Amino acid sequence: MTFGQWLGLLALLAALVLLWNLRQSLILVFTAVVIAMAICTLVAWIQQRVGCNRSLALLLSLGLLLVLGVVIGTAVIPPFVEQFAELISKLPAAATTLLNLVRDAISSASQMLYGTHDGGMELLREGLFRDGQLPIPNLGQGAMQIVGLAGGLGAGLLQLLFVVAVALMVAVQPTAYREVLVLLVPSFYRRRFRSVLVHCGEALSAWMVGVLISSLCVGVLAAIGLSLLGVNLVAANALLAGMLNVIPNVGPTLSTIFPMSVALLDSPWKSLAVLLLYVLIQNVESYLITPSVMQHQLQLLPGLTLSAQVIFTILFGPIGLLMALPLAVCLQVVLREIVIRDILDDWRRLRPAD
């Protein structure tokens, strides 16, 4: 290798190390871009419906978002926080009830197998339970501390302000920021790279619209089902179901824990009914709602989705879990347009015949 090649290799390694050290900042920037794309999608929708210029549509969009934020902050968040706090406080009692049911089941199994409560399975029961107490007595206090810590971190507030500020700046001039990225690639590839960025934006817009509609449907179905079953804290559980639906695989599972815990305090059979309800809702969402509202969205295989969640969570932490799907959508566009069409397909055409 020549001196110039060694120098280029060192520059590449230094750039990779720099990007790795800046990965938390980069994921925040990507989050801001996703929010900016959501605002731009709303702006385009208003332009189509009202027929105004982009500046007026942007002002209308920001005003609509501000009004929506005020309504949510005054009418939705206070009762949700109250119900969610009550929900967290009920978890220890629900866990105790569940463990008592398991203890009774072990005793019944021991009676059936050995003809006495002092059979071999009694050792398992004694190992799991001590004097009828919960193995983790401070579960409620620990959960409340985690919730309080997550809500009071000043660093999280600063990150939120940074994301919102960058998102607003990008939403005001999306074309200008896109052209900055285009200038970073060689001149012969800029037109093609601009087209790839447009495809990424369209895929993100389709994904966000589909997820919004899907989450609203899941929240409404959860509220109706929990009301019919007579489960307490319907509003908090329905909002959690809708919000956690944004996180595939992990989110629906987490949203099931809370209503099942509340229902378990009333009756074990009601808790089982809640589980069946949420399984039904997720099947309706997966096989009916999502295919209907995301006909033009890039289809992500479940295995790839789960892999993306694991990888991006390891790389970027909790924000990586939230942004796993947008990242996967953009990466799929990049792989399809650049790696497959521009590199591999040309490589196959240029390969000499055997």
CSV table of C-alpha atoms in Angstrom, one decimal:
chain,number,residue,atom,x,y,z
A,1,MET,CA,0.0,0.0,0.0
A,2,THR,CA,1.1,3.5,-0.8
A,3,PHE,CA,1.4,6.3,1.7
A,4,GLY,CA,-1.8,7.9,0.4
A,5,GLN,CA,-3.7,4.6,0.8
A,6,TRP,CA,-2.4,4.2,4.4
A,7,LEU,CA,-3.4,7.7,5.1
A,8,GLY,CA,-6.9,7.1,3.7
A,9,LEU,CA,-7.3,3.9,5.8
A,10,LEU,CA,-6.3,5.8,9.0
A,11,ALA,CA,-8.8,8.6,8.1
A,12,LEU,CA,-11.5,6.0,7.7
A,13,LEU,CA,-10.7,4.3,11.0
A,14,ALA,CA,-10.6,7.7,12.7
A,15,ALA,CA,-14.0,8.5,11.2
A,16,LEU,CA,-15.5,5.2,12.4
A,17,VAL,CA,-14.2,5.8,15.9
A,18,LEU,CA,-15.6,9.3,15.9
A,19,LEU,CA,-19.0,8.1,14.7
A,20,TRP,CA,-19.0,5.4,17.4
A,21,ASN,CA,-18.3,8.0,20.1
A,22,LEU,CA,-21.0,10.3,18.7
A,23,ARG,CA,-23.6,7.5,18.3
A,24,GLN,CA,-25.9,8.9,21.1
A,25,SER,CA,-25.9,12.3,19.5
A,26,LEU,CA,-26.5,10.8,16.0
A,27,ILE,CA,-29.5,8.9,17.2
A,28,LEU,CA,-31.0,12.1,18.7
A,29,VAL,CA,-30.4,13.8,15.3
A,30,PHE,CA,-32.2,10.9,13.6
A,31,THR,CA,-35.1,11.2,16.0
A,32,ALA,CA,-35.4,14.9,15.2
A,33,VAL,CA,-35.4,14.0,11.5
A,34,VAL,CA,-38.2,11.5,12.0
A,35,ILE,CA,-40.3,14.1,13.9
A,36,ALA,CA,-39.5,16.7,11.1
A,37,MET,CA,-40.7,14.1,8.6
A,38,ALA,CA,-44.0,13.8,10.6
A,39,ILE,CA,-44.4,17.6,10.5
A,40,CYS,CA,-43.7,17.7,6.8
A,41,THR,CA,-46.2,14.9,6.1
A,42,LEU,CA,-48.8,17.0,8.0
A,43,VAL,CA,-47.8,20.1,6.0
A,44,ALA,CA,-48.2,18.2,2.7
A,45,TRP,CA,-51.6,16.9,3.8
A,46,ILE,CA,-52.8,20.4,4.7
A,47,GLN,CA,-51.5,21.8,1.4
A,48,GLN,CA,-53.5,19.2,-0.5
A,49,ARG,CA,-56.7,19.8,1.4
A,50,VAL,CA,-56.5,23.6,1.7
A,51,GLY,CA,-54.6,24.5,-1.4
A,52,CYS,CA,-52.3,27.1,0.3
A,53,ASN,CA,-48.5,27.6,0.0
A,54,ARG,CA,-46.1,25.7,2.2
A,55,SER,CA,-45.4,28.6,4.7
A,56,LEU,CA,-49.0,28.9,5.6
A,57,ALA,CA,-49.5,25.2,5.7
A,58,LEU,CA,-46.5,25.0,8.1
A,59,LEU,CA,-48.0,27.6,10.4
A,60,LEU,CA,-51.3,25.8,10.4
A,61,SER,CA,-49.5,22.5,11.2
A,62,LEU,CA,-47.6,24.0,14.1
A,63,GLY,CA,-50.7,25.7,15.4
A,64,LEU,CA,-52.6,22.4,15.2
A,65,LEU,CA,-49.8,20.5,17.0
A,66,LEU,CA,-49.7,23.2,19.6
A,67,VAL,CA,-53.4,23.0,20.3
A,68,LEU,CA,-53.3,19.3,20.3
A,69,GLY,CA,-50.4,19.4,22.8
A,70,VAL,CA,-52.3,21.8,25.1
A,71,VAL,CA,-55.4,19.5,25.0
A,72,ILE,CA,-53.4,16.4,25.7
A,73,GLY,CA,-51.4,18.2,28.5
A,74,THR,CA,-54.6,19.5,30.2
A,75,ALA,CA,-57.2,16.8,29.6
A,76,VAL,CA,-55.4,13.6,29.0
A,77,ILE,CA,-52.1,13.6,30.9
A,78,PRO,CA,-53.3,14.4,34.4
A,79,PRO,CA,-55.9,11.6,34.6
A,80,PHE,CA,-53.4,9.3,32.9
A,81,VAL,CA,-50.6,10.0,35.4
A,82,GLU,CA,-53.1,9.5,38.3
A,83,GLN,CA,-54.3,6.2,36.9
A,84,PHE,CA,-50.8,5.1,36.0
A,85,ALA,CA,-49.6,5.8,39.5
A,86,GLU,CA,-52.5,3.8,40.9
A,87,LEU,CA,-51.7,1.0,38.4
A,88,ILE,CA,-48.1,0.9,39.6
A,89,SER,CA,-49.2,0.8,43.2
A,90,LYS,CA,-51.4,-2.3,42.4
A,91,LEU,CA,-48.6,-4.3,40.9
A,92,PRO,CA,-47.2,-5.7,44.3
A,93,ALA,CA,-50.6,-6.9,45.3
A,94,ALA,CA,-51.2,-8.5,41.9
A,95,ALA,CA,-47.8,-10.2,42.1
A,96,THR,CA,-48.6,-11.5,45.6
A,97,THR,CA,-52.0,-12.8,44.3
A,98,LEU,CA,-50.3,-14.5,41.4
A,99,LEU,CA,-47.7,-16.1,43.5
A,100,ASN,CA,-50.3,-17.4,45.9
A,101,LEU,CA,-52.1,-19.0,43.0
A,102,VAL,CA,-48.9,-20.6,41.9
A,103,ARG,CA,-48.3,-21.9,45.4
A,104,ASP,CA,-51.8,-23.4,45.6
A,105,ALA,CA,-51.3,-25.0,42.2
A,106,ILE,CA,-48.1,-26.6,43.4
A,107,SER,CA,-49.8,-27.9,46.5
A,108,SER,CA,-52.6,-29.3,44.4
A,109,ALA,CA,-50.1,-31.0,42.1
A,110,SER,CA,-48.3,-32.4,45.0
A,111,GLN,CA,-51.5,-33.8,46.5
A,112,MET,CA,-52.4,-35.4,43.1
A,113,LEU,CA,-48.9,-36.9,42.6
A,114,TYR,CA,-47.9,-38.0,46.1
A,115,GLY,CA,-51.3,-38.1,47.9
A,116,THR,CA,-50.1,-35.6,50.5
A,117,HIS,CA,-49.1,-31.9,50.6
A,118,ASP,CA,-45.6,-33.0,51.8
A,119,GLY,CA,-44.6,-34.5,48.5
A,120,GLY,CA,-41.6,-33.7,46.4
A,121,MET,CA,-43.2,-30.6,44.9
A,122,GLU,CA,-43.5,-29.1,48.4
A,123,LEU,CA,-39.8,-28.4,48.3
A,124,LEU,CA,-40.3,-26.2,45.2
A,125,ARG,CA,-43.2,-24.4,47.0
A,126,GLU,CA,-41.0,-23.8,50.1
A,127,GLY,CA,-38.2,-22.6,47.9
A,128,LEU,CA,-40.3,-20.0,46.1
A,129,PHE,CA,-42.3,-18.7,49.1
A,130,ARG,CA,-41.3,-17.9,52.6
A,131,ASP,CA,-44.1,-17.4,55.1
A,132,GLY,CA,-46.4,-16.4,52.2
A,133,GLN,CA,-44.4,-13.3,51.5
A,134,LEU,CA,-43.4,-12.0,48.1
A,135,PRO,CA,-39.8,-12.9,47.1
A,136,ILE,CA,-39.3,-9.2,46.1
A,137,PRO,CA,-41.0,-7.2,48.8
A,138,ASN,CA,-39.9,-3.8,47.5
A,139,LEU,CA,-41.3,-4.2,44.0
A,140,GLY,CA,-43.7,-1.3,44.3
A,141,GLN,CA,-41.2,1.0,45.8
A,142,GLY,CA,-38.6,0.1,43.2
A,143,ALA,CA,-41.1,0.7,40.3
A,144,MET,CA,-42.1,4.1,41.7
A,145,GLN,CA,-38.5,5.1,42.1
A,146,ILE,CA,-37.8,4.1,38.5
A,147,VAL,CA,-40.8,6.1,37.2
A,148,GLY,CA,-39.8,9.1,39.3
A,149,LEU,CA,-36.2,8.9,38.2
A,150,ALA,CA,-37.2,8.6,34.5
A,151,GLY,CA,-39.5,11.6,34.8
A,152,GLY,CA,-37.2,13.8,36.6
A,153,LEU,CA,-33.9,13.5,34.7
A,154,GLY,CA,-32.7,16.9,33.6
A,155,ALA,CA,-30.6,15.4,30.9
A,156,GLY,CA,-33.7,13.9,29.3
A,157,LEU,CA,-35.3,17.3,29.2
A,158,LEU,CA,-32.3,18.8,27.5
A,159,GLN,CA,-32.3,16.0,25.0
A,160,LEU,CA,-36.0,16.6,24.3
A,161,LEU,CA,-35.4,20.3,23.8
A,162,PHE,CA,-32.6,19.5,21.4
A,163,VAL,CA,-34.7,17.1,19.4
A,164,VAL,CA,-37.6,19.5,19.2
A,165,ALA,CA,-35.4,22.4,18.1
A,166,VAL,CA,-33.6,20.4,15.4
A,167,ALA,CA,-36.9,18.9,14.2
A,168,LEU,CA,-38.4,22.4,13.8
A,169,MET,CA,-35.4,23.7,12.0
A,170,VAL,CA,-35.4,20.8,9.6
A,171,ALA,CA,-39.2,21.1,9.0
A,172,VAL,CA,-38.9,24.7,8.1
A,173,GLN,CA,-36.3,24.1,5.4
A,174,PRO,CA,-36.2,20.3,4.6
A,175,THR,CA,-34.9,20.8,1.0
A,176,ALA,CA,-31.9,22.8,2.2
A,177,TYR,CA,-30.9,20.2,4.7
A,178,ARG,CA,-31.3,17.5,2.2
A,179,GLU,CA,-29.0,19.3,-0.2
A,180,VAL,CA,-26.4,19.5,2.5
A,181,LEU,CA,-26.4,15.7,2.7
A,182,VAL,CA,-26.3,15.5,-1.1
A,183,LEU,CA,-23.2,17.6,-1.3
A,184,LEU,CA,-21.3,15.1,0.9
A,185,VAL,CA,-21.3,12.5,-1.9
A,186,PRO,CA,-19.3,12.6,-5.1
A,187,SER,CA,-20.7,14.8,-7.8
A,188,PHE,CA,-21.5,12.0,-10.3
A,189,TYR,CA,-23.8,10.3,-7.7
A,190,ARG,CA,-25.6,13.3,-6.3
A,191,ARG,CA,-28.7,13.0,-8.4
A,192,ARG,CA,-29.1,9.4,-7.6
A,193,PHE,CA,-28.4,10.0,-3.9
A,194,ARG,CA,-31.1,12.7,-3.9
A,195,SER,CA,-33.6,10.2,-5.3
A,196,VAL,CA,-32.6,7.7,-2.5
A,197,LEU,CA,-33.2,10.4,0.2
A,198,VAL,CA,-36.6,11.1,-1.3
A,199,HIS,CA,-37.5,7.4,-1.2
A,200,CYS,CA,-36.4,7.3,2.5
A,201,GLY,CA,-38.7,10.3,3.2
A,202,GLU,CA,-41.6,8.7,1.5
A,203,ALA,CA,-41.1,5.4,3.3
A,204,LEU,CA,-40.9,7.2,6.7
A,205,SER,CA,-44.0,9.1,6.0
A,206,ALA,CA,-45.9,6.0,5.1
A,207,TRP,CA,-44.7,4.2,8.2
A,208,MET,CA,-45.7,7.1,10.5
A,209,VAL,CA,-49.2,7.4,9.1
A,210,GLY,CA,-49.7,3.6,9.3
A,211,VAL,CA,-48.4,3.4,12.9
A,212,LEU,CA,-50.6,6.3,14.0
A,213,ILE,CA,-53.7,4.8,12.6
A,214,SER,CA,-52.8,1.3,13.9
A,215,SER,CA,-52.1,2.7,17.4
A,216,LEU,CA,-55.4,4.6,17.6
A,217,CYS,CA,-57.3,1.5,16.6
A,218,VAL,CA,-55.5,-0.6,19.2
A,219,GLY,CA,-56.1,1.9,21.9
A,220,VAL,CA,-59.8,2.2,21.0
A,221,LEU,CA,-60.2,-1.6,20.9
A,222,ALA,CA,-58.5,-2.0,24.2
A,223,ALA,CA,-60.7,0.6,25.8
A,224,ILE,CA,-63.9,-1.1,24.5
A,225,GLY,CA,-62.8,-4.6,25.5
A,226,LEU,CA,-61.6,-3.6,29.0
A,227,SER,CA,-64.8,-1.7,29.6
A,228,LEU,CA,-66.9,-4.7,28.6
A,229,LEU,CA,-64.8,-6.9,30.9
A,230,GLY,CA,-65.3,-4.5,33.8
A,231,VAL,CA,-61.5,-3.9,34.4
A,232,ASN,CA,-60.5,-0.8,36.4
A,233,LEU,CA,-58.2,1.9,35.1
A,234,VAL,CA,-59.4,1.7,31.5
A,235,ALA,CA,-58.0,5.0,30.3
A,236,ALA,CA,-54.5,4.3,31.5
A,237,ASN,CA,-54.4,0.8,30.1
A,238,ALA,CA,-55.9,1.9,26.7
A,239,LEU,CA,-53.4,4.7,26.4
A,240,LEU,CA,-50.5,2.4,27.2
A,241,ALA,CA,-51.7,-0.1,24.7
A,242,GLY,CA,-51.8,2.5,22.0
A,243,MET,CA,-48.5,4.1,22.8
A,244,LEU,CA,-46.6,0.8,23.3
A,245,ASN,CA,-48.0,-0.5,20.0
A,246,VAL,CA,-45.4,1.8,18.3
A,247,ILE,CA,-42.7,-0.7,19.6
A,248,PRO,CA,-43.4,-4.0,17.8
A,249,ASN,CA,-43.0,-7.4,19.6
A,250,VAL,CA,-41.9,-5.8,22.9
A,251,GLY,CA,-44.6,-3.1,23.2
A,252,PRO,CA,-47.7,-5.3,23.0
A,253,THR,CA,-46.3,-7.7,25.5
A,254,LEU,CA,-45.5,-5.0,28.0
A,255,SER,CA,-49.0,-3.4,27.5
A,256,THR,CA,-50.6,-6.7,28.5
A,257,ILE,CA,-48.9,-6.9,31.9
A,258,PHE,CA,-50.7,-3.9,33.4
A,259,PRO,CA,-54.4,-4.7,32.7
A,260,MET,CA,-53.8,-8.4,33.6
A,261,SER,CA,-52.3,-7.3,37.0
A,262,VAL,CA,-55.4,-5.1,37.7
A,263,ALA,CA,-57.8,-7.8,36.6
A,264,LEU,CA,-56.0,-10.4,38.7
A,265,LEU,CA,-57.0,-8.5,41.9
A,266,ASP,CA,-60.6,-9.1,41.0
A,267,SER,CA,-60.5,-12.7,39.6
A,268,PRO,CA,-58.0,-15.0,38.0
A,269,TRP,CA,-60.5,-15.8,35.2
A,270,LYS,CA,-60.8,-12.0,34.4
A,271,SER,CA,-57.1,-11.8,34.1
A,272,LEU,CA,-57.2,-14.7,31.6
A,273,ALA,CA,-60.0,-13.0,29.7
A,274,VAL,CA,-57.8,-9.8,29.5
A,275,LEU,CA,-55.0,-11.9,28.0
A,276,LEU,CA,-57.3,-13.4,25.4
A,277,LEU,CA,-58.6,-9.9,24.6
A,278,TYR,CA,-55.1,-8.5,24.0
A,279,VAL,CA,-54.2,-11.6,21.9
A,280,LEU,CA,-57.3,-11.0,19.8
A,281,ILE,CA,-56.5,-7.3,19.5
A,282,GLN,CA,-53.0,-8.0,18.3
A,283,ASN,CA,-54.2,-10.5,15.8
A,284,VAL,CA,-56.7,-8.0,14.4
A,285,GLU,CA,-54.0,-5.4,14.3
A,286,SER,CA,-51.5,-7.7,12.6
A,287,TYR,CA,-53.7,-9.3,10.0
A,288,LEU,CA,-56.4,-6.7,9.4
A,289,ILE,CA,-55.6,-3.2,10.4
A,290,THR,CA,-51.9,-3.1,9.5
A,291,PRO,CA,-52.3,-4.6,6.0
A,292,SER,CA,-55.2,-2.2,5.3
A,293,VAL,CA,-53.4,1.0,6.3
A,294,MET,CA,-49.9,0.1,5.2
A,295,GLN,CA,-50.5,-1.2,1.7
A,296,HIS,CA,-47.8,1.1,0.2
A,297,GLN,CA,-45.4,0.8,3.1
A,298,LEU,CA,-42.2,-1.2,2.9
A,299,GLN,CA,-42.9,-4.7,4.3
A,300,LEU,CA,-40.4,-5.6,7.1
A,301,LEU,CA,-40.1,-9.3,8.0
A,302,PRO,CA,-40.8,-10.1,11.7
A,303,GLY,CA,-37.3,-11.6,12.1
A,304,LEU,CA,-35.6,-8.6,10.7
A,305,THR,CA,-37.8,-6.3,12.8
A,306,LEU,CA,-36.8,-8.2,16.0
A,307,SER,CA,-33.1,-8.3,15.0
A,308,ALA,CA,-33.2,-4.5,14.3
A,309,GLN,CA,-34.7,-3.9,17.8
A,310,VAL,CA,-32.0,-5.9,19.5
A,311,ILE,CA,-29.1,-4.5,17.6
A,312,PHE,CA,-30.2,-0.8,17.8
A,313,THR,CA,-31.1,-1.2,21.5
A,314,ILE,CA,-27.5,-2.5,22.2
A,315,LEU,CA,-26.0,0.3,20.1
A,316,PHE,CA,-28.1,3.3,21.2
A,317,GLY,CA,-30.0,2.3,24.3
A,318,PRO,CA,-33.7,2.9,24.9
A,319,ILE,CA,-33.9,5.5,22.2
A,320,GLY,CA,-32.6,2.8,19.8
A,321,LEU,CA,-35.5,0.6,20.7
A,322,LEU,CA,-38.0,3.4,19.9
A,323,MET,CA,-36.2,4.3,16.7
A,324,ALA,CA,-35.6,0.7,15.6
A,325,LEU,CA,-38.4,0.6,13.1
A,326,PRO,CA,-37.7,4.0,11.4
A,327,LEU,CA,-34.0,3.0,11.2
A,328,ALA,CA,-34.9,-0.3,9.7
A,329,VAL,CA,-37.2,1.3,7.1
A,330,CYS,CA,-34.4,3.7,6.0
A,331,LEU,CA,-31.8,1.0,6.0
A,332,GLN,CA,-34.0,-1.2,3.8
A,333,VAL,CA,-34.4,1.6,1.3
A,334,VAL,CA,-30.6,2.2,1.3
A,335,LEU,CA,-29.9,-1.5,0.9
A,336,ARG,CA,-32.4,-1.8,-1.9
A,337,GLU,CA,-31.6,1.3,-3.9
A,338,ILE,CA,-27.8,1.6,-3.3
A,339,VAL,CA,-26.4,-1.8,-2.4
A,340,ILE,CA,-28.6,-4.0,-4.6
A,341,ARG,CA,-29.6,-1.8,-7.6
A,342,ASP,CA,-26.5,0.4,-7.9
A,343,ILE,CA,-23.8,-2.0,-6.9
A,344,LEU,CA,-24.8,-5.6,-7.0
A,345,ASP,CA,-27.0,-5.3,-10.2
A,346,ASP,CA,-24.3,-3.4,-12.0
A,347,TRP,CA,-21.7,-5.9,-10.8
A,348,ARG,CA,-23.7,-8.7,-12.3
A,349,ARG,CA,-24.1,-6.9,-15.6
A,350,LEU,CA,-20.4,-6.1,-15.9
A,351,ARG,CA,-19.2,-9.6,-14.9
A,352,PRO,CA,-17.6,-11.3,-17.9
A,353,ALA,CA,-19.5,-14.3,-19.3
A,354,ASP,CA,-18.3,-17.7,-18.3
